[in-house]
Amino acid sequence: MRLGDVLETPVLDQDGRSLGAVHDVHLVQDGPVLPSGMAALRLHGLVVGKAAFGTRLGYASRPGRADEGETRGPWPIRAIVRWLHRSAVYVPWTCVLSVASDHIVVDAPPGGFTAQR
Amino acid sequence: MEDRGRSLWAALELLDRQLLDCDGTPVAKVDDLEFEEAEAEELPVLTNILFGQAALGRRFNRRLGRGVEMLRRVMVPVAEPGPARIPWGAVKAIGPHLTLSLARSDISDATRVDDWLTRHVLSHIPGSGIKPGGESQ
C-alpha cells in the first residue's frame, strides 16, 4: 500500500455514508526495530473530512503534538481553517475495514469519530 | 529518528521533502511512501521511500504512473516495474529534509533518468551551465 493510494481517497462508513476524503496520515515511531537501530514508523490513523487542507498547512491540531507547538496565526486564517475543518475527524487505522482503489470503508463508532480541529 | 514514540504526519512532514545523501548532497525528493500490508489487528509499517518520475506520476494519475514505471523498466534493468525505492531504515535524520546513510553511488539506479536528461537534453541548452558530458561548469 502506498501513501499516494490513500491520500485524497473518499472514505465511507459501514452504512455507505461519506465522511469526506483522506487529507493526512498519522505515523508513530513505535514499530519493530530496524537494522539501523531505529524503531519503524507505523500508520496509526487518518485525517478525514470534506475540507481539511489546513492539516497539510500545519494549522490543525494533531494527536501526539502539543498545541503550543502548532501554527496558530494569523487569526483570520485560523478562523477560516477552523470553519473549513468543522467536518474533519481522526479515524484510527484499527477502524479501517477495507482499502480499495477508489474508496476506503471504515467502521464508525456510534458516537462518531473524534473531531480534528 | 531519535525518539521512540515520535509522532509524524506523512503528507505534512515527509511527502515532497528533499532527500540528502550521507554527504549532504540533494539526490531526490520523497514522492511517495510504501507501507507493508499488516496482518489482522496490526498496523501497517512504513518500509520504503519511493521517488523519481514513476512514483510522482502515479500521484497524479495511476495510468500515467504505470506508463512511467514501464518506461523506467526499459531504462533501468530491474526485475519488476516500479518506482525507485530506498528502505526507510536508510533514513538517519528527519527535519526540513531527510538525511540518508547512503552515498549517491548507492542509489545511482534511481537517478539514471535524471542523469540521462542532464547529459542529453539539458547540456545542449545554452546557459544551462552543464558541459555536454553532463558535469556542471
PDB file of N, CA, C and O in Angstrom, chain B residues 10 13 48-49 83 118:
ATOM      1  N   ALA B  10       2.450  12.300   7.682  1.00  0.00           N
ATOM      2  CA  ALA B  10       3.157  11.912   6.462  1.00  0.00           C
ATOM      3  C   ALA B  10       3.099  12.983   5.381  1.00  0.00           C
ATOM      4  O   ALA B  10       4.119  13.346   4.808  1.00  0.00           O
ATOM      5  N   GLU B  13       4.847  16.338   6.849  1.00  0.00           N
ATOM      6  CA  GLU B  13       6.237  16.343   7.308  1.00  0.00           C
ATOM      7  C   GLU B  13       7.196  15.456   6.524  1.00  0.00           C
ATOM      8  O   GLU B  13       8.398  15.504   6.752  1.00  0.00           O
ATOM      9  N   ASN B  48       9.377   1.687   2.730  1.00  0.00           N
ATOM     10  CA  ASN B  48      10.219   2.272   1.681  1.00  0.00           C
ATOM     11  C   ASN B  48       9.816   3.699   1.352  1.00  0.00           C
ATOM     12  O   ASN B  48       8.637   4.060   1.428  1.00  0.00           O
ATOM     13  N   ILE B  49      10.820   4.484   0.952  1.00  0.00           N
ATOM     14  CA  ILE B  49      10.580   5.783   0.326  1.00  0.00           C
ATOM     15  C   ILE B  49      10.585   5.533  -1.178  1.00  0.00           C
ATOM     16  O   ILE B  49      11.485   4.872  -1.701  1.00  0.00           O
ATOM     17  N   PRO B  83       8.578   2.109  -9.124  1.00  0.00           N
ATOM     18  CA  PRO B  83       9.405   3.287  -8.887  1.00  0.00           C
ATOM     19  C   PRO B  83      10.685   2.945  -8.131  1.00  0.00           C
ATOM     20  O   PRO B  83      10.826   1.848  -7.579  1.00  0.00           O
ATOM     21  N   THR B 118      20.075  15.087 -18.081  1.00  0.00           N
ATOM     22  CA  THR B 118      21.112  16.105 -17.898  1.00  0.00           C
ATOM     23  C   THR B 118      22.132  16.032 -19.025  1.00  0.00           C
ATOM     24  O   THR B 118      22.498  17.051 -19.620  1.00  0.00           O
TER      25      THR B 118
END
